[in-house]
XYZ file of C-alpha atoms in Angstrom:
777
model
C 47.073 -71.029 37.241
C 46.209 -73.559 40.006
C 42.031 -73.416 40.379
C 39.912 -74.929 43.050
C 36.921 -76.776 41.176
C 34.269 -77.473 43.802
C 30.827 -79.160 41.881
C 26.903 -79.269 44.240
C 25.753 -81.474 42.140
C 27.975 -84.790 44.138
C 30.054 -86.711 41.328
C 29.695 -86.819 37.998
C 25.949 -89.002 37.590
C 23.973 -88.461 34.255
C 20.974 -87.984 36.485
C 22.270 -85.456 39.020
C 25.803 -83.929 37.789
C 25.947 -84.721 33.803
C 28.862 -81.624 33.195
C 31.319 -81.584 35.619
C 32.919 -83.851 34.139
C 33.659 -82.691 30.968
C 34.398 -79.095 32.259
C 37.401 -80.158 34.269
C 38.560 -81.562 30.898
C 38.590 -78.903 29.017
C 40.228 -77.250 32.104
C 43.486 -79.709 32.204
C 43.775 -79.440 27.952
C 44.141 -75.933 28.592
C 46.869 -75.701 31.120
C 45.300 -75.675 33.902
C 46.457 -79.115 37.312
C 43.573 -80.126 39.305
C 44.947 -83.358 41.783
C 42.000 -83.655 44.220
C 42.003 -87.660 45.885
C 40.010 -90.138 46.664
C 37.455 -90.045 43.429
C 38.445 -91.208 40.717
C 36.978 -90.431 37.840
C 36.983 -93.737 35.167
C 37.415 -92.500 30.913
C 34.410 -91.440 30.167
C 33.418 -87.945 30.426
C 29.430 -88.507 29.007
C 26.892 -91.217 29.642
C 27.299 -93.586 31.711
C 30.606 -93.384 34.173
C 30.798 -96.970 35.047
C 34.101 -96.566 34.820
C 34.142 -93.619 38.017
C 35.574 -95.393 42.231
C 35.475 -94.237 45.436
C 38.068 -95.112 47.464
C 37.943 -94.170 51.920
C 41.645 -93.689 51.462
C 43.861 -91.805 48.681
C 46.159 -93.965 46.730
C 48.880 -94.809 47.719
C 51.015 -94.457 44.996
C 49.675 -91.199 43.443
C 49.629 -91.971 39.999
C 46.180 -91.590 38.995
C 43.486 -88.236 40.239
C 41.756 -88.144 42.228
C 39.087 -85.579 43.658
C 37.918 -85.071 46.801
C 33.981 -86.158 47.940
C 32.690 -84.300 51.088
C 29.982 -84.718 53.191
C 29.097 -81.516 53.487
C 28.225 -78.001 52.092
C 29.436 -76.942 49.300
C 30.428 -73.413 51.270
C 32.158 -76.706 53.410
C 34.114 -77.246 50.604
C 35.448 -74.907 49.719
C 36.752 -73.517 53.116
C 38.814 -77.918 53.146
C 40.072 -76.854 49.355
C 41.628 -73.598 50.006
C 43.348 -74.106 53.639
C 43.483 -78.014 53.552
C 44.629 -80.192 50.582
C 46.334 -79.652 48.072
C 48.827 -77.887 49.083
C 51.775 -79.292 46.997
C 51.004 -76.855 44.185
C 51.331 -73.457 45.811
C 48.546 -71.470 46.718
C 44.873 -71.270 44.641
C 44.737 -68.731 42.164
C 40.853 -69.395 41.548
C 37.953 -71.018 42.531
C 35.188 -72.712 40.246
C 32.668 -73.469 41.616
C 30.001 -76.019 39.465
C 29.669 -76.067 36.502
C 26.443 -76.193 38.209
C 23.244 -78.095 36.728
C 19.707 -75.928 36.408
C 20.897 -71.868 35.027
C 20.857 -69.229 38.440
C 19.296 -67.068 36.897
C 17.318 -64.379 38.763
C 17.076 -64.001 42.838
C 14.450 -66.702 43.604
C 16.957 -69.331 42.457
C 20.289 -67.238 42.851
C 20.146 -66.805 46.571
C 19.015 -70.079 47.086
C 21.320 -71.963 45.746
C 24.549 -74.083 46.643
C 26.711 -73.505 43.700
C 26.690 -69.679 43.570
C 26.756 -70.005 48.334
C 30.655 -72.352 47.089
C 31.106 -69.240 45.396
C 30.379 -66.488 48.040
C 32.801 -69.186 50.572
C 35.739 -68.287 47.924
C 35.828 -64.159 48.092
C 34.838 -64.010 51.176
C 38.000 -65.796 51.802
C 39.736 -62.967 49.354
C 39.967 -65.640 46.795
C 38.970 -64.769 43.146
C 36.254 -66.859 42.733
C 33.796 -67.582 39.730
C 30.196 -69.946 39.336
C 29.196 -71.402 36.741
C 25.862 -73.007 35.525
C 24.925 -74.434 32.745
C 20.825 -73.637 31.831
C 19.802 -76.549 30.375
C 16.717 -76.998 27.980
C 15.944 -80.708 27.516
C 16.820 -83.937 29.630
C 18.563 -84.809 26.036
C 22.014 -83.985 27.093
C 24.091 -83.660 23.745
C 27.707 -84.449 24.182
C 28.419 -81.450 21.725
C 25.773 -79.463 22.915
C 27.615 -79.576 26.445
C 31.416 -80.347 24.928
C 30.726 -76.456 23.405
C 29.431 -75.206 26.800
C 32.558 -76.241 28.287
C 34.499 -74.924 25.816
C 32.704 -71.147 25.685
C 33.114 -71.992 29.295
C 37.072 -71.895 29.929
C 37.104 -68.417 27.405
C 34.532 -66.392 29.656
C 36.739 -67.870 32.984
C 39.753 -67.114 30.822
C 38.746 -63.751 30.178
C 36.983 -62.415 33.611
C 41.078 -63.684 35.351
C 42.389 -62.018 32.843
C 40.379 -58.413 33.633
C 39.518 -58.749 37.021
C 38.906 -55.897 38.641
C 42.137 -53.680 41.193
C 38.460 -51.443 42.684
C 36.893 -53.912 44.485
C 34.103 -52.871 42.521
C 34.052 -57.141 42.291
C 34.424 -60.019 44.208
C 33.181 -63.135 42.085
C 30.811 -63.467 38.597
C 27.556 -65.697 38.670
C 28.084 -67.377 34.042
C 24.976 -68.383 32.913
C 25.815 -70.154 30.466
C 22.636 -71.404 28.682
C 23.362 -75.238 26.322
C 21.807 -74.839 23.208
C 23.771 -75.523 18.539
C 26.231 -72.381 18.459
C 26.661 -71.548 22.146
C 30.349 -69.862 21.107
C 29.342 -67.568 18.475
C 25.962 -66.374 21.035
C 27.119 -63.000 22.498
C 28.197 -62.732 26.112
C 26.725 -60.398 27.935
C 27.330 -58.178 31.370
C 23.960 -58.882 33.617
C 22.516 -57.872 36.992
C 20.185 -59.685 38.569
C 15.572 -60.181 38.088
C 14.602 -58.986 40.599
C 11.397 -61.527 41.684
C 9.748 -63.651 44.085
C 7.143 -66.891 45.052
C 4.146 -66.064 44.247
C 1.819 -67.124 47.273
C 1.559 -69.837 48.735
C 4.382 -73.167 50.010
C 7.694 -74.539 47.169
C 6.631 -77.493 49.336
C 3.716 -80.185 48.742
C 2.502 -82.462 51.519
C 2.627 -86.586 50.119
C 1.278 -89.555 51.366
C 3.558 -92.049 52.835
C 7.023 -92.018 52.006
C 8.360 -89.778 49.188
C 9.283 -91.797 45.320
C 12.009 -92.201 43.163
C 14.223 -88.192 44.366
C 16.482 -88.859 41.061
C 12.526 -89.644 38.831
C 11.241 -85.975 41.205
C 14.553 -83.593 40.421
C 14.062 -84.614 36.750
C 10.863 -83.821 35.848
C 11.165 -79.628 38.053
C 14.317 -79.349 36.555
C 12.856 -79.920 33.025
C 9.638 -77.942 34.019
C 6.756 -77.066 31.071
C 7.579 -76.476 27.850
C 11.651 -77.502 28.258
C 12.247 -73.929 30.918
C 14.270 -74.984 33.705
C 14.792 -72.606 36.559
C 16.747 -74.343 39.551
C 19.237 -75.085 41.381
C 17.857 -77.429 44.693
C 21.332 -80.198 45.417
C 21.348 -82.691 44.330
C 17.886 -84.374 43.966
C 14.764 -82.811 44.611
C 14.337 -82.430 48.593
C 11.694 -83.803 50.206
C 10.709 -83.964 53.754
C 9.395 -85.356 57.113
C 8.119 -83.118 59.731
C 8.387 -84.944 63.775
C 6.782 -82.582 66.135
C 6.219 -83.124 70.121
C 4.959 -79.941 70.938
C 0.652 -80.275 70.632
C -1.901 -77.948 70.859
C -5.302 -78.471 72.707
C -8.990 -79.134 70.694
C -12.347 -78.479 72.816
C -14.406 -81.752 71.298
C -17.654 -82.555 72.944
C -16.431 -79.873 75.254
C -13.397 -81.688 76.786
C -10.747 -80.533 76.114
C -8.388 -83.003 75.019
C -4.080 -83.307 73.771
C -3.697 -83.434 70.059
C -0.316 -83.829 68.733
C 1.173 -83.211 65.064
C 0.628 -85.386 61.803
C 3.586 -86.342 61.016
C 4.379 -85.350 57.853
C 6.241 -85.906 54.622
C 6.825 -83.278 51.746
C 8.438 -83.059 48.378
C 9.736 -79.931 46.930
C 7.408 -78.768 44.535
C 7.829 -74.856 43.726
C 4.699 -73.642 41.112
C 7.116 -71.431 38.191
C 4.863 -70.285 36.002
C 5.169 -66.637 37.959
C 8.267 -67.392 38.227
C 8.222 -68.256 33.327
C 6.481 -65.141 33.043
C 8.561 -63.085 35.547
C 11.714 -63.447 32.645
C 9.770 -63.954 30.137
C 7.934 -59.865 30.682
C 11.392 -58.187 31.942
C 13.654 -55.232 30.522
C 16.725 -56.635 28.579
C 20.005 -55.689 30.910
C 19.056 -59.262 33.539
C 20.359 -62.786 33.628
C 17.011 -65.143 33.502
C 16.075 -62.698 30.142
C 19.549 -63.172 28.866
C 19.630 -67.333 29.004
C 15.967 -67.710 27.632
C 17.425 -66.466 24.583
C 20.125 -68.454 24.594
C 23.006 -66.138 25.362
C 25.419 -66.197 28.216
C 25.450 -64.421 31.707
C 27.573 -62.653 33.562
C 26.766 -61.064 36.654
C 29.059 -59.226 38.538
C 28.872 -59.522 42.673
C 29.853 -57.590 46.041
C 30.189 -61.045 48.555
C 26.695 -59.383 50.524
C 24.414 -59.744 48.166
C 25.758 -56.246 46.142
C 25.553 -56.563 42.249
C 29.134 -54.877 41.308
C 29.654 -51.500 40.310
C 30.958 -50.550 37.489
C 31.398 -49.080 34.440
C 32.885 -51.992 32.405
C 29.392 -54.059 33.447
C 27.202 -51.475 32.349
C 25.679 -54.058 30.260
C 27.780 -55.026 27.474
C 29.420 -57.956 25.533
C 32.231 -59.326 27.268
C 35.518 -59.570 25.415
C 36.752 -62.861 24.789
C 40.169 -63.579 22.950
C 39.323 -64.192 19.612
C 41.729 -67.519 20.125
C 40.729 -70.885 21.512
C 42.244 -71.171 25.419
C 44.962 -73.485 25.200
C 48.273 -74.515 26.890
C 50.027 -72.928 30.103
C 50.801 -69.828 28.402
C 47.983 -68.545 27.628
C 46.421 -68.157 31.820
C 49.544 -68.748 32.697
C 50.031 -66.295 36.557
C 52.271 -67.827 39.002
C 56.108 -68.310 39.135
C 57.507 -66.151 35.848
C 55.762 -65.320 32.535
C 53.606 -62.064 31.561
C 51.280 -62.590 33.636
C 47.605 -60.684 33.673
C 47.654 -59.226 30.200
C 50.289 -62.513 28.504
C 52.719 -59.557 27.481
C 55.357 -57.300 28.580
C 55.330 -55.042 31.213
C 56.310 -51.121 29.406
C 57.496 -49.549 32.870
C 58.400 -46.180 32.734
C 61.094 -44.866 34.363
C 61.747 -41.219 34.726
C 61.546 -39.892 38.456
C 63.945 -36.873 38.080
C 65.772 -37.517 41.085
C 69.820 -39.292 40.111
C 69.248 -40.321 44.140
C 66.080 -42.559 43.944
C 65.702 -43.179 40.226
C 68.526 -46.371 40.039
C 66.614 -47.692 43.936
C 63.285 -47.320 41.788
C 64.449 -49.340 38.439
C 66.648 -51.216 41.480
C 63.023 -52.463 42.878
C 61.114 -54.063 39.447
C 64.419 -56.194 38.248
C 64.373 -57.339 41.971
C 60.337 -58.346 41.560
C 59.015 -58.334 38.297
C 60.594 -61.898 35.684
C 62.875 -60.435 33.299
C 61.128 -61.524 30.959
C 57.810 -59.670 31.954
C 59.608 -56.235 31.914
C 60.258 -54.315 28.878
C 62.658 -51.455 30.787
C 62.239 -47.365 29.613
C 64.505 -45.047 31.349
C 64.267 -41.425 29.343
C 61.837 -39.248 28.573
C 61.327 -37.456 25.326
C 61.137 -34.700 25.726
C 59.129 -32.182 23.712
C 59.005 -29.866 20.246
C 58.714 -26.310 21.438
C 59.508 -26.660 24.860
C 57.261 -28.471 27.970
C 58.826 -31.396 29.998
C 59.304 -33.688 28.439
C 57.073 -36.347 27.522
C 56.757 -41.036 26.232
C 55.817 -42.317 23.222
C 51.921 -42.780 23.535
C 51.794 -46.743 22.750
C 50.356 -47.392 19.475
C 49.032 -51.136 20.146
C 46.118 -50.215 23.038
C 46.385 -53.529 24.535
C 50.073 -53.077 25.499
C 50.542 -52.593 29.492
C 51.754 -49.621 30.656
C 53.504 -48.500 33.815
C 54.411 -44.440 34.447
C 56.909 -43.178 37.529
C 57.912 -40.550 36.359
C 57.755 -36.518 37.581
C 53.796 -35.149 37.785
C 54.188 -32.538 34.790
C 55.213 -35.654 32.346
C 52.146 -38.351 33.209
C 49.630 -38.761 30.153
C 47.191 -39.166 32.676
C 44.780 -39.274 29.384
C 46.571 -42.096 28.211
C 45.585 -43.826 31.872
C 42.238 -42.940 31.858
C 41.328 -44.402 28.461
C 43.273 -47.681 29.328
C 41.917 -48.659 33.605
C 43.192 -51.990 33.184
C 46.549 -51.656 30.973
C 48.313 -48.319 32.422
C 48.973 -47.738 36.012
C 50.527 -44.764 37.070
C 52.474 -42.919 39.763
C 50.427 -40.226 41.033
C 46.877 -39.108 40.886
C 45.349 -35.888 39.080
C 44.268 -34.383 42.596
C 45.774 -34.374 46.449
C 45.853 -30.568 47.093
C 43.519 -31.215 50.055
C 46.105 -33.372 51.814
C 49.674 -31.359 50.016
C 48.627 -28.049 50.570
C 48.408 -26.794 54.373
C 46.080 -24.487 53.878
C 44.127 -27.305 52.271
C 44.762 -29.996 54.726
C 43.745 -28.077 57.853
C 39.935 -27.094 56.168
C 40.382 -30.272 55.368
C 40.917 -32.049 58.877
C 38.431 -29.004 60.097
C 35.360 -30.107 58.544
C 36.119 -34.542 58.756
C 35.950 -33.563 62.874
C 32.928 -31.392 62.696
C 31.530 -34.284 61.464
C 33.318 -36.984 63.536
C 34.500 -35.205 67.189
C 35.769 -38.883 68.326
C 38.790 -38.686 65.395
C 41.720 -39.319 65.898
C 42.673 -36.157 64.333
C 40.966 -33.762 66.621
C 43.795 -35.021 69.395
C 47.453 -35.459 67.088
C 46.312 -31.664 65.299
C 46.821 -28.349 65.762
C 44.125 -26.436 64.584
C 45.016 -23.635 61.499
C 44.515 -21.313 60.824
C 44.362 -20.146 57.186
C 44.469 -16.955 55.603
C 45.636 -14.963 51.907
C 47.347 -12.199 51.440
C 49.707 -10.608 48.319
C 51.138 -7.421 49.913
C 52.187 -6.238 54.187
C 50.269 -3.733 53.568
C 47.071 -6.009 53.101
C 48.656 -8.128 56.772
C 46.522 -6.882 59.177
C 43.420 -6.392 56.624
C 43.528 -10.375 55.500
C 43.944 -12.073 59.629
C 40.049 -10.346 59.964
C 38.699 -13.886 59.849
C 41.241 -15.093 62.190
C 38.962 -14.624 65.200
C 41.837 -17.347 67.256
C 45.475 -16.074 65.708
C 44.139 -12.455 66.301
C 42.747 -13.305 69.955
C 45.901 -14.750 70.477
C 47.575 -12.469 69.525
C 46.277 -9.311 71.421
C 46.103 -11.400 74.494
C 50.490 -12.228 74.333
C 51.149 -8.519 73.223
C 49.888 -8.253 77.016
C 51.891 -10.648 78.404
C 55.817 -9.299 79.393
C 56.611 -13.047 80.245
C 57.488 -14.659 76.750
C 57.129 -17.855 78.085
C 53.726 -17.391 78.898
C 52.254 -16.344 75.946
C 51.005 -18.839 73.170
C 53.528 -19.379 70.506
C 51.998 -19.598 66.629
C 53.933 -21.526 63.812
C 53.676 -19.734 60.033
C 54.189 -22.301 56.624
C 53.206 -20.880 53.475
C 50.551 -22.612 52.024
C 52.338 -24.145 48.908
C 55.285 -24.432 50.076
C 57.874 -27.170 50.561
C 61.369 -27.456 52.634
C 60.769 -25.970 55.225
C 61.581 -22.444 53.687
C 59.703 -19.603 55.063
C 58.550 -21.564 58.444
C 58.981 -18.540 61.387
C 58.076 -18.071 64.971
C 56.166 -15.521 66.037
C 53.839 -14.208 68.679
C 52.237 -10.739 68.442
C 50.951 -9.050 65.926
C 54.484 -7.278 65.567
C 56.056 -9.919 65.542
C 53.914 -11.057 62.562
C 54.078 -7.942 60.310
C 57.941 -7.125 61.225
C 58.414 -10.639 59.113
C 55.258 -9.757 56.287
C 57.564 -7.038 56.135
C 61.275 -8.338 55.495
C 59.781 -10.320 52.666
C 58.057 -6.988 51.465
C 61.277 -5.081 50.751
C 64.093 -8.417 49.490
C 60.870 -9.243 46.236
C 62.041 -8.242 43.182
C 60.246 -4.722 40.818
C 58.738 -7.835 39.417
C 54.981 -8.571 40.676
C 54.349 -10.772 37.581
C 52.922 -14.386 39.066
C 53.295 -18.151 38.458
C 50.014 -19.674 37.611
C 48.965 -23.011 39.602
C 48.590 -25.190 37.495
C 45.916 -27.510 37.951
C 47.202 -30.770 38.863
C 48.459 -28.637 41.875
C 52.018 -30.614 40.587
C 54.978 -27.858 42.075
C 57.627 -26.187 39.322
C 60.468 -26.020 39.914
C 60.614 -22.802 41.668
C 57.843 -24.072 43.585
C 60.500 -26.854 44.869
C 63.029 -23.876 46.092
C 66.005 -25.372 43.826
C 68.326 -22.211 44.127
C 66.002 -20.167 46.142
C 67.959 -20.636 49.110
C 65.553 -19.403 51.544
C 63.588 -16.308 49.806
C 59.593 -16.448 49.245
C 58.617 -15.802 45.651
C 55.861 -14.280 44.989
C 53.081 -17.025 44.074
C 54.073 -18.569 47.430
C 53.498 -15.291 49.484
C 49.868 -15.693 48.419
C 48.819 -18.601 51.174
C 50.030 -19.255 54.528
C 48.901 -21.297 57.558
C 49.545 -19.643 61.081
C 49.863 -23.748 63.757
C 49.842 -22.828 67.346
C 53.233 -24.385 67.885
C 53.909 -27.085 69.778
C 56.351 -25.965 72.578
C 58.754 -28.817 74.670
C 58.916 -31.608 71.646
C 60.095 -35.040 72.803
C 64.478 -34.506 73.173
C 66.502 -38.151 73.254
C 68.559 -37.523 76.696
C 71.801 -38.399 74.743
C 70.816 -36.004 71.872
C 68.735 -32.645 72.775
C 68.413 -31.585 69.425
C 64.375 -31.271 67.873
C 63.619 -34.202 65.398
C 60.406 -34.908 63.275
C 59.240 -38.056 61.641
C 58.920 -38.537 58.269
C 56.593 -40.738 57.439
C 56.648 -42.577 53.993
C 52.730 -43.480 52.590
C 52.036 -45.793 50.132
C 48.481 -45.280 48.947
C 46.844 -47.743 45.260
C 43.493 -47.668 43.744
C 40.452 -46.314 45.325
C 41.174 -46.619 48.391
C 44.581 -48.671 49.799
C 46.979 -47.303 52.592
C 49.742 -48.572 53.365
C 53.005 -47.330 56.380
C 56.009 -48.135 55.920
C 57.499 -49.286 59.234
C 61.372 -48.922 58.642
C 60.627 -44.771 59.230
C 62.990 -41.827 59.873
C 63.982 -39.209 62.374
C 64.885 -35.789 60.659
C 67.197 -33.144 63.750
C 67.430 -30.063 63.859
C 71.203 -28.361 62.946
C 71.490 -27.197 66.496
C 70.784 -28.157 70.508
C 66.567 -27.396 70.685
C 65.819 -23.563 72.377
C 62.512 -22.280 73.151
C 60.403 -20.353 70.965
C 61.418 -17.400 72.491
C 64.361 -17.740 73.511
C 66.319 -16.950 70.036
C 66.409 -14.914 67.098
C 63.519 -14.814 64.441
C 65.229 -15.935 61.278
C 68.185 -18.387 63.552
C 65.486 -21.192 61.918
C 68.385 -23.345 63.585
C 67.330 -24.695 66.346
C 63.536 -25.737 65.501
C 63.317 -26.124 62.190
C 63.923 -29.878 60.947
C 64.017 -29.635 58.217
C 67.626 -31.966 56.557
C 67.507 -30.187 53.023
C 67.473 -26.548 54.228
C 70.742 -27.651 56.810
C 72.833 -28.553 53.289
C 72.223 -25.312 52.176
C 72.723 -22.856 54.609
C 75.245 -25.157 55.987
C 78.898 -24.969 55.683
C 80.888 -28.589 55.887
C 83.198 -27.135 58.064
C 80.754 -25.972 60.815
C 79.975 -29.466 61.903
C 75.807 -28.632 62.052
C 73.665 -30.548 61.286
C 76.120 -33.949 61.627
C 74.437 -37.004 61.962
C 70.995 -35.290 60.825
C 68.806 -37.631 59.808
C 68.317 -41.929 61.646
C 65.930 -44.706 62.177
C 63.410 -43.991 64.314
C 63.796 -47.971 65.089
C 67.219 -47.140 66.802
C 66.191 -44.284 68.211
C 67.184 -45.112 72.594
C 64.035 -44.393 73.670
C 61.738 -47.439 75.312
C 60.963 -49.935 73.508
C 57.132 -49.934 73.687
C 57.393 -45.789 73.407
C 58.200 -45.963 70.004
C 55.839 -48.987 69.161
C 52.676 -46.813 70.848
C 54.405 -43.467 68.735
C 53.780 -46.132 65.372
C 50.521 -47.131 66.451
C 49.661 -43.416 67.108
C 50.693 -42.899 63.091
C 49.513 -44.789 62.101
C 45.594 -44.411 62.993
C 46.264 -41.022 61.848
C 47.767 -41.758 58.504
C 45.161 -43.321 57.834
C 42.287 -41.452 59.186
C 43.453 -38.114 57.560
C 43.533 -39.901 53.556
C 39.906 -40.635 54.937
C 39.022 -36.680 55.013
C 41.047 -35.740 52.621
C 39.048 -38.442 50.610
C 35.990 -37.630 51.307
C 35.363 -34.647 53.068
C 37.568 -32.882 50.772
C 36.746 -35.420 46.977
C 37.130 -32.132 44.445
C 40.033 -31.830 45.787
C 41.877 -35.022 46.498
C 40.415 -36.973 43.338
C 41.621 -40.767 43.418
C 42.098 -43.015 39.933
C 41.468 -47.414 40.191
C 44.837 -47.369 37.850
C 47.147 -44.726 39.996
C 48.885 -45.222 43.061
C 50.641 -42.621 45.028
C 54.130 -41.504 47.531
C 53.805 -39.303 49.746
C 55.143 -37.937 52.955
C 53.730 -37.284 55.686
C 56.237 -35.581 58.733
C 54.867 -35.900 62.227
C 56.754 -34.319 65.678
C 56.241 -36.234 69.857
C 56.295 -34.061 72.346
C 57.096 -34.342 76.015
C 54.455 -36.677 76.598
C 54.030 -39.651 73.818
C 51.944 -37.535 71.951
C 52.117 -37.761 67.917
C 51.369 -34.447 66.023
C 51.158 -34.744 62.210
C 52.738 -31.036 60.362
C 52.498 -32.164 56.679
C 52.273 -33.972 53.392
C 54.191 -33.892 51.115
C 53.284 -36.098 47.657
C 56.534 -36.925 45.477
C 58.446 -36.233 48.654
C 62.345 -35.683 48.348
C 64.333 -39.122 48.427
C 67.414 -37.318 49.300
C 67.562 -35.617 52.659
C 67.345 -39.771 53.736
C 71.043 -39.839 52.702
C 73.644 -42.235 51.245
C 74.401 -43.702 54.465
C 70.509 -44.891 54.580
C 70.235 -45.945 50.745
C 68.498 -49.382 51.939
C 65.614 -47.349 53.569
C 64.553 -45.847 50.299
C 65.237 -49.307 48.880
C 63.048 -51.681 50.687
C 60.348 -49.448 50.666
C 60.328 -49.674 46.846
C 60.414 -52.587 46.724
C 57.461 -52.461 48.967
C 56.298 -50.245 46.555
C 56.764 -53.037 43.572
C 54.929 -55.833 46.056
C 51.559 -53.765 47.129
C 51.153 -51.616 43.924
C 52.682 -52.974 41.117
C 52.559 -56.430 40.800
C 49.151 -56.193 42.427
C 47.378 -54.512 39.398
C 49.855 -56.835 36.265
C 48.178 -59.970 37.808
C 52.105 -60.397 37.624
C 53.823 -62.851 40.949
C 57.301 -61.463 42.500
C 59.899 -63.684 41.269
C 62.193 -62.416 44.624
C 62.888 -60.553 46.641
C 61.586 -60.752 50.513
C 58.243 -59.580 51.749
C 59.315 -58.687 55.137
C 56.381 -56.936 55.689
C 57.122 -53.712 56.126
C 54.252 -52.085 54.347
C 51.568 -51.843 56.843
C 47.326 -51.927 55.250
C 45.959 -49.160 58.186
C 43.228 -48.060 55.747
C 41.587 -49.910 53.328
C 37.792 -48.034 51.187
C 35.541 -48.328 49.046
C 34.970 -44.646 47.145
C 33.127 -45.702 44.298
C 35.461 -45.121 42.003
C 35.863 -46.983 39.102
């Protein structure tokens, strides 16, 4: 691991910075490489460091250990260290600020801490960071106690790094280690920050003349009464002189004369009695009380002065490794290795799709180091039937990746192991993938956010439920807009003047059951035709709790038949007439966009999109029969079912979006609209319909979103599909799907398990379009 260490108390000094050299020695012994510049520490770790030397230029030979000293703030040290040095060592994995000379507990001291300030600066630079402070109770710095505190600190740093949250519940940690005997045997507890305040009066004392010995003053303040110390005052006790050129007026003997401010000197002299009292009288669970009792305090923080929020931080003990941290393998993160957990990743990849399964396997093998991946590609069938499953690992600490069909995902195991098990689907997401729910989601969202792009890029639908054609009229009682439109259309002899609608079964996919209509008579005829085709049995398929799709719902072997389970939920949506057509190819097309959602909740759009074309040239909705759908339906899977190999229809039905013969500015604008609408749609589903779309911090999901572009260049969201059918991409464009799954591994799998990619080119194809914190830990 590559660690940047910063310390606002300065270079090693028995008076002002007695701990940093010892900590760095233990970090180096644990396998961490630190190569700072200019300051050359001597061999001694404790006591008089007279062998230390400071140089204006780095060593020409480069064969000595050197640190960098910056005449600036702790935050500036972080900026300079991150961006201007150490590039030869690769990216910084972790920033450790400290160990501070004195504790940083309670709000009084944490809010003025330079040590915490440096860690906060690293966090807003999107680096993992830990602020480390040593709370001492005596100026007698016992080397044995300091050595133990440094060993313990390295174990805590190691444990925090391995357990770093993937859900953004914490950006940094404030760690306070008490310098007491046997600190390694004491508890290490999650805590919050004690809220306390300064008492009345100033924390500075006015003094006569120049300040005295600043080092001695600081030592006195740090030790405090009774050996209690709550201070992070910097490397020297603050002193100040105040001058002013502004003055006022005073009346003396009836005469007015100008007066100036008196030149004054000040020293920092806080009255800590009330601070100690607030700690002693506080309830257990805060940082001040924990350190006072001789235990180590760990406080998760956000880089906005807020406490981290997670069930993992619930005032319990931090899980530390039973072994002392030693050697590079225990903390190695970069390059080939086992990553955060130290054991191979057990990857169960059984996607139930012969087209995409090898592409997922290839992506994992390409980007994961060989010694990190333990691949399993077959599941075991259950006795007595049911979906195949994998054997639950007996080791609760195993790192597990599940990429399987929805029905085979072990959500119970994933819920019990949120830090070590990653699954490829959210449990509930019908607010997005069910057409009738998507319409309600958009309605709710746009009602609260009138300026949302969903209001301009989604046609408001009318949702209704009907089981039999004879009940259709009753089902449309509350579909006011639809009924009004159909009544108006019935009075228009010119079909071209009518508003046309597209009917979609709410729970079907692959283009099944889609019809066009403009009047009640036409809509009734559609349902009457389905009733005639229905089987005699009225037994219905039960919708599964997880909103996954059964084989029947996927349309396997059904052709264009609509089952009774489909003939229930419907949406009628205004039809988008005059779609964008290519001059060289007058067929209607829609854009298939692959979307990756990770955790709770980050949304990526895969830039290489597809254009899926209808089988025949486009015709206006009134220009063809109701069942002649090949001129307006662009679902290529249905084309393959309906067309014969000899008729030539559907040729070249899938093309690369960016290769379409359109002007580049138009292609860019379409993509920008798609990114905006996609991010908004996911946010709407997760926040406006949280009961029907629930993310998981240890899950990712792949969606296929379909968009249509009208002749004015406006993008319209049509629908969203979970577990999209990648096979319709075809063999010629297999590299598009393969590239997408490499992006999934890069953005979802590697960060979760803390593993660096072993190969593969990151071309920036996964475009982040939305990142929101849903507070789900």
